[in-house]
Every structure is written in C-alpha cells, then in structure tokens.
PDB file of C-alpha atoms in Angstrom:
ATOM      1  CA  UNK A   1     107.835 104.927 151.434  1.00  0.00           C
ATOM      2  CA  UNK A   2     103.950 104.812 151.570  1.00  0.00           C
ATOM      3  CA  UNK A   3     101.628 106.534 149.415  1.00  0.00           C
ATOM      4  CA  UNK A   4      98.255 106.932 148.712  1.00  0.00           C
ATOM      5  CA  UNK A   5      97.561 108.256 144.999  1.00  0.00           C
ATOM      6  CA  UNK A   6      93.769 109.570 144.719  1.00  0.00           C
ATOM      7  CA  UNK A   7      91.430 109.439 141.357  1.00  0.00           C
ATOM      8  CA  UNK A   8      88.362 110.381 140.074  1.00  0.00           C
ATOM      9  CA  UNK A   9      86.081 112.717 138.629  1.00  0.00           C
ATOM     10  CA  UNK A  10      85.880 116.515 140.317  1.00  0.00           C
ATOM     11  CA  UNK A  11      82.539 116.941 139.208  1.00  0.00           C
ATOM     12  CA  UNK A  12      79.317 115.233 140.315  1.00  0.00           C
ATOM     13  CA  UNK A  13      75.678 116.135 139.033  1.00  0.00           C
ATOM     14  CA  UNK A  14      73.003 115.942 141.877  1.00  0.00           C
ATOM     15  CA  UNK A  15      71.470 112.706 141.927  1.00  0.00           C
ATOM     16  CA  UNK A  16      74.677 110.621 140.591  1.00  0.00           C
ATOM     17  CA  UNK A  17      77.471 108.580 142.287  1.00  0.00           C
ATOM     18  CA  UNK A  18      80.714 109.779 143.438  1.00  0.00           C
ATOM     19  CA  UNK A  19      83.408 107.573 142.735  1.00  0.00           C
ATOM     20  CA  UNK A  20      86.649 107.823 143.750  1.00  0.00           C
ATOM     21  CA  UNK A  21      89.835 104.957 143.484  1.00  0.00           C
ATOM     22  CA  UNK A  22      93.269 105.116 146.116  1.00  0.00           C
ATOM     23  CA  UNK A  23      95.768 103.090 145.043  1.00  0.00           C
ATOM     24  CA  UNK A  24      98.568 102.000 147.382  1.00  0.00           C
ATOM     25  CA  UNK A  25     102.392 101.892 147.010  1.00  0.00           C
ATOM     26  CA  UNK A  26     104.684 100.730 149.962  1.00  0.00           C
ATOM     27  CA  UNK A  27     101.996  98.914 151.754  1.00  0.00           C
ATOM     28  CA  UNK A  28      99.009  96.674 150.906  1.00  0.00           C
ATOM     29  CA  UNK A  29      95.254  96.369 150.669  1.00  0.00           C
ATOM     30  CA  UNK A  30      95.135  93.010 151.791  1.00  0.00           C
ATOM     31  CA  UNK A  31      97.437  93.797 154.937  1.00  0.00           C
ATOM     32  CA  UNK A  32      96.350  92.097 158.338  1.00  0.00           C
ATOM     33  CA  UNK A  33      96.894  95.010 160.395  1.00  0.00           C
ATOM     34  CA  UNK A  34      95.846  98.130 158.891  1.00  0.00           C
ATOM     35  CA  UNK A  35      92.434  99.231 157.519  1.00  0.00           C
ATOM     36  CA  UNK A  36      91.608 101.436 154.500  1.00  0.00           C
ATOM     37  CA  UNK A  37      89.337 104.260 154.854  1.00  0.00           C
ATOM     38  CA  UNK A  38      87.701 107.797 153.403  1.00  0.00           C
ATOM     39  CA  UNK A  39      87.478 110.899 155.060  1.00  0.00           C
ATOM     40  CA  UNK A  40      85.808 114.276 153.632  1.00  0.00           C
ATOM     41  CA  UNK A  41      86.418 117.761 154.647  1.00  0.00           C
ATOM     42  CA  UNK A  42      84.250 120.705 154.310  1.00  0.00           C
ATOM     43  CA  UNK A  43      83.722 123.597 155.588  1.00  0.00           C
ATOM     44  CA  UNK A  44      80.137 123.112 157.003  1.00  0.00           C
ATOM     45  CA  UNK A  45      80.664 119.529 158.439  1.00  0.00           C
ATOM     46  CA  UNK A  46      84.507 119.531 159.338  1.00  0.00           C
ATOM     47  CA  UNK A  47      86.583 116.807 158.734  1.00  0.00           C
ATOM     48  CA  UNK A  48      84.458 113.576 158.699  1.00  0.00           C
ATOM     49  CA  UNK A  49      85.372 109.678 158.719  1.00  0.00           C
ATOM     50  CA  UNK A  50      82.997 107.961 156.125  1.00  0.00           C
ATOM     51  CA  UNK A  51      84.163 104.444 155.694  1.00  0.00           C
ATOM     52  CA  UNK A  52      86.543 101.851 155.557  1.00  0.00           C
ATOM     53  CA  UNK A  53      87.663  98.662 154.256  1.00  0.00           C
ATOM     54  CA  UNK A  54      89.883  95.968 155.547  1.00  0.00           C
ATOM     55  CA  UNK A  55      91.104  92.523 155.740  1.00  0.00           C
ATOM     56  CA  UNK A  56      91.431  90.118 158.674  1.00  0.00           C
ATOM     57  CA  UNK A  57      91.139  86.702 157.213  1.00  0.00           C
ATOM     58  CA  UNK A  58      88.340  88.014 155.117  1.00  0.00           C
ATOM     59  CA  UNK A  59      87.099  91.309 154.172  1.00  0.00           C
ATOM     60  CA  UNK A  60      84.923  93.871 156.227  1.00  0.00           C
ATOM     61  CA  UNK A  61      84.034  96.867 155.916  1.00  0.00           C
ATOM     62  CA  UNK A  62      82.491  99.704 158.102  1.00  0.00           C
ATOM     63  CA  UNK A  63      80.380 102.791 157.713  1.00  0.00           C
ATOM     64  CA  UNK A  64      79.734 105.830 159.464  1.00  0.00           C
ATOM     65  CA  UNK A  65      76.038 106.061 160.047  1.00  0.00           C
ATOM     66  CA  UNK A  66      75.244 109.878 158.252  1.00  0.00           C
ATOM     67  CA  UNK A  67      76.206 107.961 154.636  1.00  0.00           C
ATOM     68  CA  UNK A  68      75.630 104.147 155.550  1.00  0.00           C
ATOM     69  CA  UNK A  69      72.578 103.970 153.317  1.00  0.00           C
ATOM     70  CA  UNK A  70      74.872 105.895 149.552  1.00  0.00           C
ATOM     71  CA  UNK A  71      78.120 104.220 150.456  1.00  0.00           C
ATOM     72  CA  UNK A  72      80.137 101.414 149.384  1.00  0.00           C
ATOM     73  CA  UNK A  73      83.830 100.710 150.136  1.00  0.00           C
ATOM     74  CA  UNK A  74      85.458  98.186 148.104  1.00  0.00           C
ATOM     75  CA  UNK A  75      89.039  96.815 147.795  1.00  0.00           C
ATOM     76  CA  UNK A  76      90.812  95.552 144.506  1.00  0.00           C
ATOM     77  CA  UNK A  77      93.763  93.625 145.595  1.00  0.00           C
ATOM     78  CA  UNK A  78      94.725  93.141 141.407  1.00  0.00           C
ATOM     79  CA  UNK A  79      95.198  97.180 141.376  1.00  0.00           C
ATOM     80  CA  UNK A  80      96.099  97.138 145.135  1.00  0.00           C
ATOM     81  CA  UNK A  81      93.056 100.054 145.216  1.00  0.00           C
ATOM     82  CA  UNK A  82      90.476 100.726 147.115  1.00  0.00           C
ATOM     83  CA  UNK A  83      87.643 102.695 146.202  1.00  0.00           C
ATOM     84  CA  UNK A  84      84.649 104.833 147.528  1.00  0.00           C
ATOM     85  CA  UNK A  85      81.101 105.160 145.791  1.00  0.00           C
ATOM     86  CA  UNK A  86      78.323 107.262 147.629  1.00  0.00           C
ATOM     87  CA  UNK A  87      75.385 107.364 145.470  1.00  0.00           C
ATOM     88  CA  UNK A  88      72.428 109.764 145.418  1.00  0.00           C
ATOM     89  CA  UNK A  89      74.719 112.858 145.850  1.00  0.00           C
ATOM     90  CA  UNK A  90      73.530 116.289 146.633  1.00  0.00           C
ATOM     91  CA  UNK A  91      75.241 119.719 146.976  1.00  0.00           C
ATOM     92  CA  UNK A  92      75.848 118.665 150.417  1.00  0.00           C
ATOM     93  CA  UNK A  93      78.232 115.890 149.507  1.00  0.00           C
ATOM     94  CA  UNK A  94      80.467 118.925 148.493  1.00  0.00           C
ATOM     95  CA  UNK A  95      83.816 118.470 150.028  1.00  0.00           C
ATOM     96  CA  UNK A  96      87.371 117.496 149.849  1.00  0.00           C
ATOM     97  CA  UNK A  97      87.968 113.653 149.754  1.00  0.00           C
ATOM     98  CA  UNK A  98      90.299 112.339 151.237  1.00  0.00           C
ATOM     99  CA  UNK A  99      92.148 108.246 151.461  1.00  0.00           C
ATOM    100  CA  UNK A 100      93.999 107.609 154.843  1.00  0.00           C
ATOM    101  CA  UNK A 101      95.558 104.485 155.761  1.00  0.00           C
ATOM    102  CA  UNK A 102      95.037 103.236 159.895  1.00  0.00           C
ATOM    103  CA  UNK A 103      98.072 101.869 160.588  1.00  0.00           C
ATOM    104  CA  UNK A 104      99.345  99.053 162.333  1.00  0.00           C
ATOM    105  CA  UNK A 105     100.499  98.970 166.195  1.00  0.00           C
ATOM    106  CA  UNK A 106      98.554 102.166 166.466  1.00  0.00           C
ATOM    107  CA  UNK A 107      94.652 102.535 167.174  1.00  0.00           C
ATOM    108  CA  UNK A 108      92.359 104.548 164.556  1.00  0.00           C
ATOM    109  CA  UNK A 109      94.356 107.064 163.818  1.00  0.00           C
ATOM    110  CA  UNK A 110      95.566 108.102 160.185  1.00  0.00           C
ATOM    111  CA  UNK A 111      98.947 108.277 159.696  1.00  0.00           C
ATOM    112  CA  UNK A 112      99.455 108.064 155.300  1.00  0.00           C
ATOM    113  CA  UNK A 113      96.550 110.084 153.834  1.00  0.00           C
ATOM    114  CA  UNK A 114      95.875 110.574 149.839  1.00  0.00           C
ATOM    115  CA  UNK A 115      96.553 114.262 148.246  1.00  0.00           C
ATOM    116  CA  UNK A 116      92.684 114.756 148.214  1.00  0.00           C
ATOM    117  CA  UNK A 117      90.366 115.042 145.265  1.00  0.00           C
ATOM    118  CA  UNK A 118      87.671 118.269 145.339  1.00  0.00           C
ATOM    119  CA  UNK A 119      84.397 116.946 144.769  1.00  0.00           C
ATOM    120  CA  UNK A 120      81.328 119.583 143.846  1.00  0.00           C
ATOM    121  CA  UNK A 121      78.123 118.450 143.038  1.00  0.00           C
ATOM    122  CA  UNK A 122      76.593 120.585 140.731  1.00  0.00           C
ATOM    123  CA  UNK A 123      74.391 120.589 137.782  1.00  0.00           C
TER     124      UNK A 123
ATOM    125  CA  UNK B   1      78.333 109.849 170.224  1.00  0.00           C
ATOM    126  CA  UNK B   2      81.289 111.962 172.109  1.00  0.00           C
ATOM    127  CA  UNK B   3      81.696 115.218 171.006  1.00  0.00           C
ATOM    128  CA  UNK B   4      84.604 117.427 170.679  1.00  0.00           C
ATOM    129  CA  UNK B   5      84.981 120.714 171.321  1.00  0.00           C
ATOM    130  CA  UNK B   6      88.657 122.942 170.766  1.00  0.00           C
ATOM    131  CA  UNK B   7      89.676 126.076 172.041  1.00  0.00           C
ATOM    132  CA  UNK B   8      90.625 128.891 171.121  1.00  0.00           C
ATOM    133  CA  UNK B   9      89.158 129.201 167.698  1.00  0.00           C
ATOM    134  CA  UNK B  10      92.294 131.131 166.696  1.00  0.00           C
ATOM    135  CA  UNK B  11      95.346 131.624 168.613  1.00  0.00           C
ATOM    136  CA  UNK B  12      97.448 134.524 167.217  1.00  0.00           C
ATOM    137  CA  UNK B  13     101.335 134.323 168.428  1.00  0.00           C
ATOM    138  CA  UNK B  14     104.556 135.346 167.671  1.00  0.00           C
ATOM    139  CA  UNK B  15     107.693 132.661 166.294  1.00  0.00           C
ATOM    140  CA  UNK B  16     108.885 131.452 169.170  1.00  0.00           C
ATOM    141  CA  UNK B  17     106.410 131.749 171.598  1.00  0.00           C
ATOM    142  CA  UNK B  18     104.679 128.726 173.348  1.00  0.00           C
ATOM    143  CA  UNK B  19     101.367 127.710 171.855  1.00  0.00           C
ATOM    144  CA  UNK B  20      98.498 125.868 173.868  1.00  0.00           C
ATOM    145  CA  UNK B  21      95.955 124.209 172.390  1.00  0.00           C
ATOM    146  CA  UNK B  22      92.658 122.632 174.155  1.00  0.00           C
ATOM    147  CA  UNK B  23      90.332 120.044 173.349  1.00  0.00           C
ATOM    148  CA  UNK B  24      87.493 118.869 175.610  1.00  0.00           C
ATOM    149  CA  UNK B  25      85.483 115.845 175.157  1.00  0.00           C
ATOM    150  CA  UNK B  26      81.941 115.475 176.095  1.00  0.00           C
ATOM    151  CA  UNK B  27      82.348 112.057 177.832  1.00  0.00           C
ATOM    152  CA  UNK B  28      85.456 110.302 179.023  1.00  0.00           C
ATOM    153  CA  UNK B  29      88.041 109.011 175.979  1.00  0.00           C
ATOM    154  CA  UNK B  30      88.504 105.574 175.864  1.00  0.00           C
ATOM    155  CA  UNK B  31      92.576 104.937 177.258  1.00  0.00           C
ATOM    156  CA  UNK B  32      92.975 108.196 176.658  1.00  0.00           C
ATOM    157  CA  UNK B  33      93.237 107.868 172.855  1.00  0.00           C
ATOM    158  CA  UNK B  34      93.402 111.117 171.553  1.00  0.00           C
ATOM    159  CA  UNK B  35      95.362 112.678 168.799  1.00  0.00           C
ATOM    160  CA  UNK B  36      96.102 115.581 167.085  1.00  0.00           C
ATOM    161  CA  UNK B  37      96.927 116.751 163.304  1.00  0.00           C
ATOM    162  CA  UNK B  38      98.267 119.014 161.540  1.00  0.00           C
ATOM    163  CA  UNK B  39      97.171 120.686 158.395  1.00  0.00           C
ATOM    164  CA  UNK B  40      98.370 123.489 156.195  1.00  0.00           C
ATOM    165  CA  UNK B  41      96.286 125.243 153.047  1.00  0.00           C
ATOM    166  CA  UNK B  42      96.003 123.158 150.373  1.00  0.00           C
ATOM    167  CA  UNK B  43      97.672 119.826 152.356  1.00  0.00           C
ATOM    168  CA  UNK B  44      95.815 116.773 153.780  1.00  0.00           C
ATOM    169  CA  UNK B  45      96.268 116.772 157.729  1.00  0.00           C
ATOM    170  CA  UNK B  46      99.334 115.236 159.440  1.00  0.00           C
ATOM    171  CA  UNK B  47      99.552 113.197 162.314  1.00  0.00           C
ATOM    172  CA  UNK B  48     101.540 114.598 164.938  1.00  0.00           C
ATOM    173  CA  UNK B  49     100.148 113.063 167.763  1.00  0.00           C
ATOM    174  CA  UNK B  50      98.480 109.789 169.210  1.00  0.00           C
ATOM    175  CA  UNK B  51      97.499 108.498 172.587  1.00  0.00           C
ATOM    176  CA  UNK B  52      97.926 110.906 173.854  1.00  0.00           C
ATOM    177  CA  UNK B  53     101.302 111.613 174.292  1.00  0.00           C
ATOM    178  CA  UNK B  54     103.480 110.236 171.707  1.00  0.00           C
ATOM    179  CA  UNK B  55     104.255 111.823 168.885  1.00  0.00           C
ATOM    180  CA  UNK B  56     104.432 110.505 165.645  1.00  0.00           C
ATOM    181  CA  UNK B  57     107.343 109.594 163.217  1.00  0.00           C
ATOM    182  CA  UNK B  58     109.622 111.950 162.103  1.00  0.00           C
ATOM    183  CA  UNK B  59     107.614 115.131 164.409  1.00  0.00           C
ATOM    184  CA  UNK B  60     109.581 117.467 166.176  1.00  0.00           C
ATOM    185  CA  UNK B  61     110.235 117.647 169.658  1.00  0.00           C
ATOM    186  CA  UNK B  62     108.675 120.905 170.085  1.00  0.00           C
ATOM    187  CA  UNK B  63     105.230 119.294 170.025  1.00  0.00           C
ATOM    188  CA  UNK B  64     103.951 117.846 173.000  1.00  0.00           C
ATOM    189  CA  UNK B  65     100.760 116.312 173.902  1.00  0.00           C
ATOM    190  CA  UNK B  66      99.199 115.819 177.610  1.00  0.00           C
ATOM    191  CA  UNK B  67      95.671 115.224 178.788  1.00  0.00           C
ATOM    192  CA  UNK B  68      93.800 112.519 180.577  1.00  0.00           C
ATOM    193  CA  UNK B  69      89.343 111.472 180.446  1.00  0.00           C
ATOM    194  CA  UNK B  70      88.049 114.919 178.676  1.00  0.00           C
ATOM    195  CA  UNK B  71      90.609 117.356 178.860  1.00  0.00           C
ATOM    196  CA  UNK B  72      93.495 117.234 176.491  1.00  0.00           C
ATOM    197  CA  UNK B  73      96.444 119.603 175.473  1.00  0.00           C
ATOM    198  CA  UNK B  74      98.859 120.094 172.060  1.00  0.00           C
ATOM    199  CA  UNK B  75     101.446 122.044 173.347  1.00  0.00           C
ATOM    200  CA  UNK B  76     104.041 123.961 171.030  1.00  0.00           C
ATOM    201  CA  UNK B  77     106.978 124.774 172.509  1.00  0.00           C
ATOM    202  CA  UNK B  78     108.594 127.574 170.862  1.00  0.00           C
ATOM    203  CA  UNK B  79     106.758 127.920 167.218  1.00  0.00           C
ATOM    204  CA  UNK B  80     108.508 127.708 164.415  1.00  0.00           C
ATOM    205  CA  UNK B  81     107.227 130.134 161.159  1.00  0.00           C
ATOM    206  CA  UNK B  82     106.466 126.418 159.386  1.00  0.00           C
ATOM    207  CA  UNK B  83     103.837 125.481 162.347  1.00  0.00           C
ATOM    208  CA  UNK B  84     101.355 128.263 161.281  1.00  0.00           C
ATOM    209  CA  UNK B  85      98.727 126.192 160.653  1.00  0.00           C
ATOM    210  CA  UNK B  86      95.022 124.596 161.954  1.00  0.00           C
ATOM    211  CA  UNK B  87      95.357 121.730 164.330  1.00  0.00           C
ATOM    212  CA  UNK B  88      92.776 119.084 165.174  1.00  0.00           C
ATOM    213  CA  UNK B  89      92.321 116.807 167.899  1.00  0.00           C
ATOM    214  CA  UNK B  90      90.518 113.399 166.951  1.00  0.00           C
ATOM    215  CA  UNK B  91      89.154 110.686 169.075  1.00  0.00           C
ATOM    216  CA  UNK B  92      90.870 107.730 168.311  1.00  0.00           C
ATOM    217  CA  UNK B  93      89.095 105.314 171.350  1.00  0.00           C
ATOM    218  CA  UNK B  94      86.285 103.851 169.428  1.00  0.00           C
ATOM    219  CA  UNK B  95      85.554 103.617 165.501  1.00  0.00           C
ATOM    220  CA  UNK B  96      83.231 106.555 165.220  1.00  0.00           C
ATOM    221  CA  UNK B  97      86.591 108.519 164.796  1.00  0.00           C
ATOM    222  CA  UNK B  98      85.168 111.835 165.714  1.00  0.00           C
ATOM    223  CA  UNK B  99      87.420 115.175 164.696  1.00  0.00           C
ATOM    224  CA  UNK B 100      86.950 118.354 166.584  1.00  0.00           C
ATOM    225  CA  UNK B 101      86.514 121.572 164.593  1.00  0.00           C
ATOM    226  CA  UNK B 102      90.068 122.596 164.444  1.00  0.00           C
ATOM    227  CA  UNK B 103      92.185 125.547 166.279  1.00  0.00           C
ATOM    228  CA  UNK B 104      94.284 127.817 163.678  1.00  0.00           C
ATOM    229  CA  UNK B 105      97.028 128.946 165.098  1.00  0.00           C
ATOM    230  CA  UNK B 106      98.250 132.466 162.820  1.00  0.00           C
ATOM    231  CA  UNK B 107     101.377 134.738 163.196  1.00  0.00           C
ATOM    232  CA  UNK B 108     100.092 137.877 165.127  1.00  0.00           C
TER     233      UNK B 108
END
C-alpha cells in the first residue's frame, strides 16, 4: 500500500522559508514513471499545483509560474523524501499543503496524496 | 492558461437522488483529460475520476464521468449519505494542472 507521510513546521514568520519533507512507503522517489509534486489549498486561491520533482534517467523538476522565483523541490533518495522550500513567505502563502504522487500509466493526475500539513504565516 | 469554471456552486439533494455536476473549460482539453476528486472536511481530495471517463481504483460504480472539448460531467447515480462532499474537476491535458473551484454537493 502507498503512502505519503507529511512533516514540518505549522508555523511560518513572514519573511522565512516554508519547509516541508514527504516521505514515501510502497513506491519510490527515484521511480521512472511517476513524478513527485506539492499542491496547496486555501480558501482564497483554491487548490493549486506548485511543483514537482522527478526522475527519468536524471532528475527534473518543474514549477508553477505564481511561486517559480521562492520554490525549490528536491528529492532524497537515502530517506526516499522529497521536500518543498518556498522562501520569502507572506500571509498569503497561508494554506493547507499538500504531497501527491502522479502516477504511472495515467497522465497528471494525483492519485496517493499526503494527510496535509496547515501552514500560517504569522508573526 | 485554460480556465475552469464548475457549476452549481452547491447542489443540495436528497440520498438517493441523481447528482450532476458541470465543469466548463475555457478552451478545448487536451484528449479530453479531465478528472474529478473528491474531498471531505478535514481529508486530502480523492481521485475518482480520470480521462474522462474512467474511474479510478477501488470507486464505486455510482460515479460516472462524460464530457468531450469544454464541457464535462460527474454524474452520481443514486447518492449515498458518504458522498456528501465538494468535488473538483482538474485539467489533467498539460502540466499547468489547473483545478476548478469545486461544487459541494450537501444533504437538503
């Protein structure tokens, strides 16, 4: 059975770097056919695909454009982890964050998804 | 960028009456790839549908899922008291992976 087990911090202070770890059971970061990605959810912005990581002979990663400038994505295949940083948070970053896996056979869709860490940025 | 609208906002039924959910894209879905989740307070989203017709693992018959260039439909059978929740439709055709803003479906 896959899962997705979220970490990290709950509380941010404006200005600082949200990070956040996934670690996988059932499956693996360095798997060939799916990818590895964040998603946030609030209540102002809906639910919102922020990045993803990846491995196809080598790693890649993607970002979506609104957070391509704070974010990293970065896999740890010791831990079998991958983790999200978005730096120079601000009350806006506010939001439920979640890990999904993209699955193999099937096209960008999210089929495993982490339990979901609440993130507020506050001072 | 394609957009996604969903409609209604709320839907309030009855168990066992037939649900009907919309979602409209502002341009034409790549193959059709469209899905829809699930989600319930407190619970990520579920996958219930991809593609836009087949449903995925383990998902009941009762959900159903039609639709072809902008137009798309989740259809629910005959709702059960656990599928009380708010359903979105995502476009799964190109890696923007663009959700619309949800429908919630609540017992009237």
């Amino acid at each position: 059975q896959i899962q997705l087990q979220q970490s990290g911090p709950g509380l941010v202070k404006p200005s600082q770097t949200l990070s956040l770890t996934c670690t996988i059971s059932g499956d693996s970061v360095s798997s060939n056919t799916a990818t590895w990605n964040w998603i946030r959810q609030s209540p102002s912005r809906g639910l919102e695909w922020l990045g993803r990581t990846y491995y196809r002979s080598k790693w890649y990663t993607n970002y979506a454009v609104s957070v391509r400038s704070r974010i990293t994505v970065n896999p740890d295949t010791s831990k079998n982890q991958f983790s999200l940083h978005l730096n120079s948070v601000t009350p806006e970053d506010t939001a439920v964050y979640y890990c999904a896996r993209d699955p193999p056979q099937v096209h960008s869709v999210f089929d495993i998804w982490g339990q979901g860490t609440v993130v507020t940025v506050s001072s | 960028e394609i957009a996604l609208t969903q409609s209604p906002g709320t839907l309030s039924l009855s168990p066992g009456e037939r649900a009907t959910l919309s979602c409209r894209a502002s341009q034409t879905i790549n193959n059709n790839y469209l899905a829809w989740y699930q989600q319930k307070p407190g619970q990520a989203p579920r996958l219930l549908i991809y593609g836009p017709s087949t449903r995925a693992i383990g998902v009941p018959d009762r959900f159903s899922g039609s639709g072809s260039g902008t137009d798309f439909t989740l259809t629910i059978s005959r709702l059960e008291p656990e599928d009380f929740a708010v359903y979105y439709c995502q476009d799964h055709g190109d890696v923007l992976f663009t959700f619309g803003p949800g429908t919630k479906v609540e017992i009237k």
